[in-house]
Amino acid sequence: QCVRRGYRVGILDLTRGEMGTRGTPELRAREARAAARALGAHTRENLGLPDAHLEPRLDWKLLVAARIRALRPRVLILPYWEGRHPDHVNACRLGQQAAYLAGLEKLDLPGAPHRPFKILYALLFDVPRGVQPTFVVDITRDYARRARAIACYRSQFDGPRVQRGVHIPLTGLEERMATLCGYYGGLIGARYGEPFATRETMQVDDLLQLSVRSI
């Protein structure tokens, strides 16, 4: 949706996914590039940090902070701060702390200081049950593009649900995403929706312009 509205969109991957049960880092890199093209992203980068070993180390926070200064996003979307995968949780911590560091004028990093205005947390995947979104975006017009991007990661959700004794949560991902997007869309009276959380209270300027009908 952001691309369709004319905004520049970038993706920063932290790892190459080398510890994943399915696929190889090389294959996953090709899939990531294909997905970025499908989404219309203007840039996609990979920091090459060790998969399954992410943590908010200072040197890694500085790497992310340097990219934030270079790319200068107004909105930063991170994984939700709780989840089953430690890397997802630590990616959230890394991103949030790096965003703060990127704004420190006296920090010895390339580029001018910059902090995103808003940090959003994605809720559609790997989120504990019962977590309620702050808001839901109507993605009905953009769902087909989103589905094409997900389909680029074919290595991750084709195959048996259990492989070498390991449960693979991505099996059947397309169907699960359609169900989840349909559910969240229904909450706002749309066909498909994507949920997000914020840590801040959202501001409303005009009560008469509120969306989503009550009765």
PDB file of C-alpha atoms in Angstrom:
ATOM      1  CA  GLN A   1       0.000   0.000   0.000  1.00  0.00           C
ATOM      2  CA  CYS A   2       2.820   2.412   0.831  1.00  0.00           C
ATOM      3  CA  VAL A   3       4.403   1.830  -2.585  1.00  0.00           C
ATOM      4  CA  ARG A   4       1.066   2.429  -4.318  1.00  0.00           C
ATOM      5  CA  ARG A   5       0.705   5.708  -2.419  1.00  0.00           C
ATOM      6  CA  GLY A   6       4.089   6.862  -3.672  1.00  0.00           C
ATOM      7  CA  TYR A   7       6.183   6.348  -0.549  1.00  0.00           C
ATOM      8  CA  ARG A   8       9.689   4.931  -0.721  1.00  0.00           C
ATOM      9  CA  VAL A   9       9.903   1.548   0.999  1.00  0.00           C
ATOM     10  CA  GLY A  10      13.028  -0.274   2.150  1.00  0.00           C
ATOM     11  CA  ILE A  11      13.624  -3.648   3.799  1.00  0.00           C
ATOM     12  CA  LEU A  12      16.582  -4.439   6.054  1.00  0.00           C
ATOM     13  CA  ASP A  13      17.144  -8.142   6.721  1.00  0.00           C
ATOM     14  CA  LEU A  14      19.333  -8.908   9.714  1.00  0.00           C
ATOM     15  CA  THR A  15      20.339 -12.509   8.917  1.00  0.00           C
ATOM     16  CA  ARG A  16      20.665 -14.773   5.878  1.00  0.00           C
ATOM     17  CA  GLY A  17      18.485 -17.486   7.423  1.00  0.00           C
ATOM     18  CA  GLU A  18      21.290 -20.027   7.334  1.00  0.00           C
ATOM     19  CA  MET A  19      19.914 -21.981  10.310  1.00  0.00           C
ATOM     20  CA  GLY A  20      16.512 -22.519   8.702  1.00  0.00           C
ATOM     21  CA  THR A  21      15.405 -26.123   8.217  1.00  0.00           C
ATOM     22  CA  ARG A  22      14.421 -25.500   4.612  1.00  0.00           C
ATOM     23  CA  GLY A  23      16.375 -23.943   1.797  1.00  0.00           C
ATOM     24  CA  THR A  24      19.870 -22.483   1.714  1.00  0.00           C
ATOM     25  CA  PRO A  25      21.128 -18.939   2.322  1.00  0.00           C
ATOM     26  CA  GLU A  26      21.707 -18.549  -1.422  1.00  0.00           C
ATOM     27  CA  LEU A  27      18.187 -19.682  -2.287  1.00  0.00           C
ATOM     28  CA  ARG A  28      16.656 -17.522   0.400  1.00  0.00           C
ATOM     29  CA  ALA A  29      18.592 -14.506  -0.873  1.00  0.00           C
ATOM     30  CA  ARG A  30      17.136 -15.050  -4.357  1.00  0.00           C
ATOM     31  CA  GLU A  31      13.664 -15.410  -2.872  1.00  0.00           C
ATOM     32  CA  ALA A  32      14.130 -12.216  -0.848  1.00  0.00           C
ATOM     33  CA  ARG A  33      15.139 -10.258  -3.955  1.00  0.00           C
ATOM     34  CA  ALA A  34      12.147 -11.625  -5.862  1.00  0.00           C
ATOM     35  CA  ALA A  35       9.800 -10.705  -3.015  1.00  0.00           C
ATOM     36  CA  ALA A  36      11.215  -7.170  -2.876  1.00  0.00           C
ATOM     37  CA  ARG A  37      10.541  -6.781  -6.606  1.00  0.00           C
ATOM     38  CA  ALA A  38       7.006  -8.120  -6.166  1.00  0.00           C
ATOM     39  CA  LEU A  39       6.336  -5.581  -3.422  1.00  0.00           C
ATOM     40  CA  GLY A  40       7.926  -2.747  -5.360  1.00  0.00           C
ATOM     41  CA  ALA A  41      10.424  -2.035  -2.558  1.00  0.00           C
ATOM     42  CA  HIS A  42      13.028   0.553  -3.465  1.00  0.00           C
ATOM     43  CA  THR A  43      15.833  -1.188  -1.591  1.00  0.00           C
ATOM     44  CA  ARG A  44      16.497  -4.411   0.282  1.00  0.00           C
ATOM     45  CA  GLU A  45      19.679  -5.038   2.245  1.00  0.00           C
ATOM     46  CA  ASN A  46      21.043  -7.822   4.441  1.00  0.00           C
ATOM     47  CA  LEU A  47      23.421  -7.244   7.354  1.00  0.00           C
ATOM     48  CA  GLY A  48      24.485 -10.906   7.502  1.00  0.00           C
ATOM     49  CA  LEU A  49      24.236 -11.248  11.281  1.00  0.00           C
ATOM     50  CA  PRO A  50      24.265 -14.846  12.609  1.00  0.00           C
ATOM     51  CA  ASP A  51      20.903 -16.567  12.259  1.00  0.00           C
ATOM     52  CA  ALA A  52      19.407 -18.004  15.478  1.00  0.00           C
ATOM     53  CA  HIS A  53      21.933 -15.991  17.518  1.00  0.00           C
ATOM     54  CA  LEU A  54      20.584 -12.441  17.354  1.00  0.00           C
ATOM     55  CA  GLU A  55      20.933 -10.334  20.472  1.00  0.00           C
ATOM     56  CA  PRO A  56      21.015  -6.578  21.121  1.00  0.00           C
ATOM     57  CA  ARG A  57      24.810  -6.302  21.203  1.00  0.00           C
ATOM     58  CA  LEU A  58      26.214  -2.802  20.947  1.00  0.00           C
ATOM     59  CA  ASP A  59      28.185  -3.485  17.759  1.00  0.00           C
ATOM     60  CA  TRP A  60      25.092  -4.886  16.046  1.00  0.00           C
ATOM     61  CA  LYS A  61      22.943  -2.003  17.258  1.00  0.00           C
ATOM     62  CA  LEU A  62      25.471   0.369  15.732  1.00  0.00           C
ATOM     63  CA  LEU A  63      25.290  -1.490  12.405  1.00  0.00           C
ATOM     64  CA  VAL A  64      21.515  -1.076  12.343  1.00  0.00           C
ATOM     65  CA  ALA A  65      21.752   2.532  13.538  1.00  0.00           C
ATOM     66  CA  ALA A  66      24.112   3.330  10.662  1.00  0.00           C
ATOM     67  CA  ARG A  67      21.589   1.982   8.156  1.00  0.00           C
ATOM     68  CA  ILE A  68      18.810   3.984   9.810  1.00  0.00           C
ATOM     69  CA  ARG A  69      20.903   7.119   9.373  1.00  0.00           C
ATOM     70  CA  ALA A  70      21.562   6.241   5.745  1.00  0.00           C
ATOM     71  CA  LEU A  71      17.978   5.299   4.823  1.00  0.00           C
ATOM     72  CA  ARG A  72      16.274   7.863   7.119  1.00  0.00           C
ATOM     73  CA  PRO A  73      12.856   6.212   7.496  1.00  0.00           C
ATOM     74  CA  ARG A  74       9.947   8.193   8.930  1.00  0.00           C
ATOM     75  CA  VAL A  75       8.149   4.962   9.885  1.00  0.00           C
ATOM     76  CA  LEU A  76      10.017   1.890  11.135  1.00  0.00           C
ATOM     77  CA  ILE A  77       8.171  -1.456  11.169  1.00  0.00           C
ATOM     78  CA  LEU A  78       9.575  -4.092  13.528  1.00  0.00           C
ATOM     79  CA  PRO A  79       8.500  -7.562  14.659  1.00  0.00           C
ATOM     80  CA  TYR A  80       6.249  -7.584  17.719  1.00  0.00           C
ATOM     81  CA  TRP A  81       8.164  -7.578  21.016  1.00  0.00           C
ATOM     82  CA  GLU A  82       6.940 -11.057  22.053  1.00  0.00           C
ATOM     83  CA  GLY A  83       6.940 -14.320  20.088  1.00  0.00           C
ATOM     84  CA  ARG A  84       8.097 -17.923  19.868  1.00  0.00           C
ATOM     85  CA  HIS A  85      11.255 -17.205  17.844  1.00  0.00           C
ATOM     86  CA  PRO A  86      14.084 -15.581  19.863  1.00  0.00           C
ATOM     87  CA  ASP A  87      15.460 -13.903  16.729  1.00  0.00           C
ATOM     88  CA  HIS A  88      12.162 -12.123  16.114  1.00  0.00           C
ATOM     89  CA  VAL A  89      12.067 -10.814  19.682  1.00  0.00           C
ATOM     90  CA  ASN A  90      15.699  -9.729  19.554  1.00  0.00           C
ATOM     91  CA  ALA A  91      15.243  -8.160  16.110  1.00  0.00           C
ATOM     92  CA  CYS A  92      12.600  -5.959  17.726  1.00  0.00           C
ATOM     93  CA  ARG A  93      14.957  -5.009  20.557  1.00  0.00           C
ATOM     94  CA  LEU A  94      17.826  -4.394  18.139  1.00  0.00           C
ATOM     95  CA  GLY A  95      15.715  -2.208  15.888  1.00  0.00           C
ATOM     96  CA  GLN A  96      14.152  -0.158  18.653  1.00  0.00           C
ATOM     97  CA  GLN A  97      17.436   0.506  20.448  1.00  0.00           C
ATOM     98  CA  ALA A  98      19.265   1.212  17.187  1.00  0.00           C
ATOM     99  CA  ALA A  99      16.597   3.756  16.246  1.00  0.00           C
ATOM    100  CA  TYR A 100      17.316   5.615  19.467  1.00  0.00           C
ATOM    101  CA  LEU A 101      21.085   5.472  18.996  1.00  0.00           C
ATOM    102  CA  ALA A 102      20.792   6.730  15.419  1.00  0.00           C
ATOM    103  CA  GLY A 103      19.513  10.044  16.748  1.00  0.00           C
ATOM    104  CA  LEU A 104      22.438  10.737  19.064  1.00  0.00           C
ATOM    105  CA  GLU A 105      24.394  13.649  17.627  1.00  0.00           C
ATOM    106  CA  LYS A 106      27.648  12.758  19.396  1.00  0.00           C
ATOM    107  CA  LEU A 107      27.585   9.090  18.386  1.00  0.00           C
ATOM    108  CA  ASP A 108      30.521   8.304  16.113  1.00  0.00           C
ATOM    109  CA  LEU A 109      28.616   6.971  13.095  1.00  0.00           C
ATOM    110  CA  PRO A 110      28.512   8.026   9.436  1.00  0.00           C
ATOM    111  CA  GLY A 111      25.671  10.312   8.427  1.00  0.00           C
ATOM    112  CA  ALA A 112      23.549  12.921  10.136  1.00  0.00           C
ATOM    113  CA  PRO A 113      21.562  11.920  13.246  1.00  0.00           C
ATOM    114  CA  HIS A 114      18.079  10.609  12.495  1.00  0.00           C
ATOM    115  CA  ARG A 115      15.262   8.944  14.409  1.00  0.00           C
ATOM    116  CA  PRO A 116      12.082   7.515  12.880  1.00  0.00           C
ATOM    117  CA  PHE A 117       8.979   9.473  13.861  1.00  0.00           C
ATOM    118  CA  LYS A 118       6.912   6.326  14.451  1.00  0.00           C
ATOM    119  CA  ILE A 119       7.741   2.698  15.257  1.00  0.00           C
ATOM    120  CA  LEU A 120       5.074   0.142  14.347  1.00  0.00           C
ATOM    121  CA  TYR A 121       5.045  -3.506  15.379  1.00  0.00           C
ATOM    122  CA  ALA A 122       3.796  -6.144  12.948  1.00  0.00           C
ATOM    123  CA  LEU A 123       1.212  -8.533  14.413  1.00  0.00           C
ATOM    124  CA  LEU A 124       0.280 -10.895  11.612  1.00  0.00           C
ATOM    125  CA  PHE A 125       2.782 -13.693  12.287  1.00  0.00           C
ATOM    126  CA  ASP A 126       4.480 -15.281  15.324  1.00  0.00           C
ATOM    127  CA  VAL A 127       2.530 -13.255  17.887  1.00  0.00           C
ATOM    128  CA  PRO A 128       1.128 -14.602  21.195  1.00  0.00           C
ATOM    129  CA  ARG A 129      -2.594 -15.285  21.233  1.00  0.00           C
ATOM    130  CA  GLY A 130      -4.783 -12.579  22.647  1.00  0.00           C
ATOM    131  CA  VAL A 131      -2.646  -9.637  21.526  1.00  0.00           C
ATOM    132  CA  GLN A 132      -4.951  -6.892  20.254  1.00  0.00           C
ATOM    133  CA  PRO A 133      -3.902  -4.530  17.441  1.00  0.00           C
ATOM    134  CA  THR A 134      -3.769  -0.790  17.906  1.00  0.00           C
ATOM    135  CA  PHE A 135      -5.138  -0.414  14.382  1.00  0.00           C
ATOM    136  CA  VAL A 136      -5.782  -2.453  11.227  1.00  0.00           C
ATOM    137  CA  VAL A 137      -4.915  -1.299   7.704  1.00  0.00           C
ATOM    138  CA  ASP A 138      -7.306  -2.152   4.867  1.00  0.00           C
ATOM    139  CA  ILE A 139      -5.056  -4.050   2.414  1.00  0.00           C
ATOM    140  CA  THR A 140      -7.808  -5.342   0.118  1.00  0.00           C
ATOM    141  CA  ARG A 141      -6.494  -3.474  -2.943  1.00  0.00           C
ATOM    142  CA  ASP A 142      -2.964  -4.662  -2.279  1.00  0.00           C
ATOM    143  CA  TYR A 143      -3.598  -8.230  -1.147  1.00  0.00           C
ATOM    144  CA  ALA A 144      -2.760  -9.811  -4.513  1.00  0.00           C
ATOM    145  CA  ARG A 145       0.620  -8.063  -4.587  1.00  0.00           C
ATOM    146  CA  ARG A 146       1.245  -9.174  -1.014  1.00  0.00           C
ATOM    147  CA  ALA A 147       0.348 -12.772  -1.904  1.00  0.00           C
ATOM    148  CA  ARG A 148       2.753 -12.709  -4.868  1.00  0.00           C
ATOM    149  CA  ALA A 149       5.542 -11.561  -2.573  1.00  0.00           C
ATOM    150  CA  ILE A 150       4.830 -14.340  -0.073  1.00  0.00           C
ATOM    151  CA  ALA A 151       4.784 -16.887  -2.893  1.00  0.00           C
ATOM    152  CA  CYS A 152       8.396 -15.958  -3.670  1.00  0.00           C
ATOM    153  CA  TYR A 153       9.453 -17.751  -0.470  1.00  0.00           C
ATOM    154  CA  ARG A 154       8.356 -21.096  -1.853  1.00  0.00           C
ATOM    155  CA  SER A 155      11.169 -23.033  -0.175  1.00  0.00           C
ATOM    156  CA  GLN A 156       9.844 -22.078   3.251  1.00  0.00           C
ATOM    157  CA  PHE A 157       6.291 -23.363   3.055  1.00  0.00           C
ATOM    158  CA  ASP A 158       6.308 -26.229   0.564  1.00  0.00           C
ATOM    159  CA  GLY A 159       6.796 -29.682   1.999  1.00  0.00           C
ATOM    160  CA  PRO A 160       5.782 -31.756   5.038  1.00  0.00           C
ATOM    161  CA  ARG A 161       4.609 -30.091   8.237  1.00  0.00           C
ATOM    162  CA  VAL A 162       7.179 -32.095  10.225  1.00  0.00           C
ATOM    163  CA  GLN A 163      10.652 -32.476   8.736  1.00  0.00           C
ATOM    164  CA  ARG A 164      13.380 -34.537  10.453  1.00  0.00           C
ATOM    165  CA  GLY A 165      11.360 -34.363  13.660  1.00  0.00           C
ATOM    166  CA  VAL A 166      11.060 -30.556  13.547  1.00  0.00           C
ATOM    167  CA  HIS A 167       7.648 -28.878  13.340  1.00  0.00           C
ATOM    168  CA  ILE A 168       7.629 -26.365  10.461  1.00  0.00           C
ATOM    169  CA  PRO A 169       5.227 -23.516  11.316  1.00  0.00           C
ATOM    170  CA  LEU A 170       5.363 -22.014   7.807  1.00  0.00           C
ATOM    171  CA  THR A 171       3.713 -25.024   6.143  1.00  0.00           C
ATOM    172  CA  GLY A 172       0.453 -23.865   4.552  1.00  0.00           C
ATOM    173  CA  LEU A 173       1.463 -20.235   4.995  1.00  0.00           C
ATOM    174  CA  GLU A 174      -0.559 -18.910   2.057  1.00  0.00           C
ATOM    175  CA  GLU A 175      -3.786 -20.340   3.443  1.00  0.00           C
ATOM    176  CA  ARG A 176      -3.004 -19.144   6.956  1.00  0.00           C
ATOM    177  CA  MET A 177      -2.238 -15.634   5.752  1.00  0.00           C
ATOM    178  CA  ALA A 178      -5.483 -15.487   3.783  1.00  0.00           C
ATOM    179  CA  THR A 179      -7.404 -16.600   6.860  1.00  0.00           C
ATOM    180  CA  LEU A 180      -5.671 -14.130   9.176  1.00  0.00           C
ATOM    181  CA  CYS A 181      -5.937 -11.205   6.764  1.00  0.00           C
ATOM    182  CA  GLY A 182      -9.586 -12.064   6.236  1.00  0.00           C
ATOM    183  CA  TYR A 183     -10.193 -12.113   9.983  1.00  0.00           C
ATOM    184  CA  TYR A 184      -8.529  -8.757  10.605  1.00  0.00           C
ATOM    185  CA  GLY A 185     -10.221  -7.298   7.549  1.00  0.00           C
ATOM    186  CA  GLY A 186     -13.562  -8.371   8.980  1.00  0.00           C
ATOM    187  CA  LEU A 187     -12.852  -6.384  12.134  1.00  0.00           C
ATOM    188  CA  ILE A 188     -12.838  -3.160  10.101  1.00  0.00           C
ATOM    189  CA  GLY A 189     -15.467  -4.100   7.526  1.00  0.00           C
ATOM    190  CA  ALA A 190     -12.944  -4.892   4.774  1.00  0.00           C
ATOM    191  CA  ARG A 191     -12.105  -8.069   2.890  1.00  0.00           C
ATOM    192  CA  TYR A 192      -8.461  -8.125   4.027  1.00  0.00           C
ATOM    193  CA  GLY A 193      -6.649  -6.265   6.786  1.00  0.00           C
ATOM    194  CA  GLU A 194      -3.191  -6.143   8.338  1.00  0.00           C
ATOM    195  CA  PRO A 195      -2.835  -5.448  12.080  1.00  0.00           C
ATOM    196  CA  PHE A 196      -0.203  -3.334  13.796  1.00  0.00           C
ATOM    197  CA  ALA A 197       0.566  -2.306  17.359  1.00  0.00           C
ATOM    198  CA  THR A 198       2.133   0.825  18.782  1.00  0.00           C
ATOM    199  CA  ARG A 199       3.376   1.581  22.278  1.00  0.00           C
ATOM    200  CA  GLU A 200       1.842   5.059  22.113  1.00  0.00           C
ATOM    201  CA  THR A 201      -1.795   6.129  22.264  1.00  0.00           C
ATOM    202  CA  MET A 202      -3.095   7.057  18.813  1.00  0.00           C
ATOM    203  CA  GLN A 203      -4.400  10.602  18.296  1.00  0.00           C
ATOM    204  CA  VAL A 204      -7.769  11.403  16.703  1.00  0.00           C
ATOM    205  CA  ASP A 205      -8.306  14.943  15.402  1.00  0.00           C
ATOM    206  CA  ASP A 206     -11.907  14.717  14.180  1.00  0.00           C
ATOM    207  CA  LEU A 207     -14.491  12.447  15.815  1.00  0.00           C
ATOM    208  CA  LEU A 208     -16.733  12.723  12.764  1.00  0.00           C
ATOM    209  CA  GLN A 209     -14.028  11.252  10.513  1.00  0.00           C
ATOM    210  CA  LEU A 210     -13.610   8.021  12.482  1.00  0.00           C
ATOM    211  CA  SER A 211     -13.828   4.895  10.346  1.00  0.00           C
ATOM    212  CA  VAL A 212     -15.398   1.464  11.091  1.00  0.00           C
ATOM    213  CA  ARG A 213     -19.118   1.586  11.795  1.00  0.00           C
ATOM    214  CA  SER A 214     -20.373   0.738  15.304  1.00  0.00           C
ATOM    215  CA  ILE A 215     -23.956  -0.377  14.525  1.00  0.00           C
TER     216      ILE A 215
END
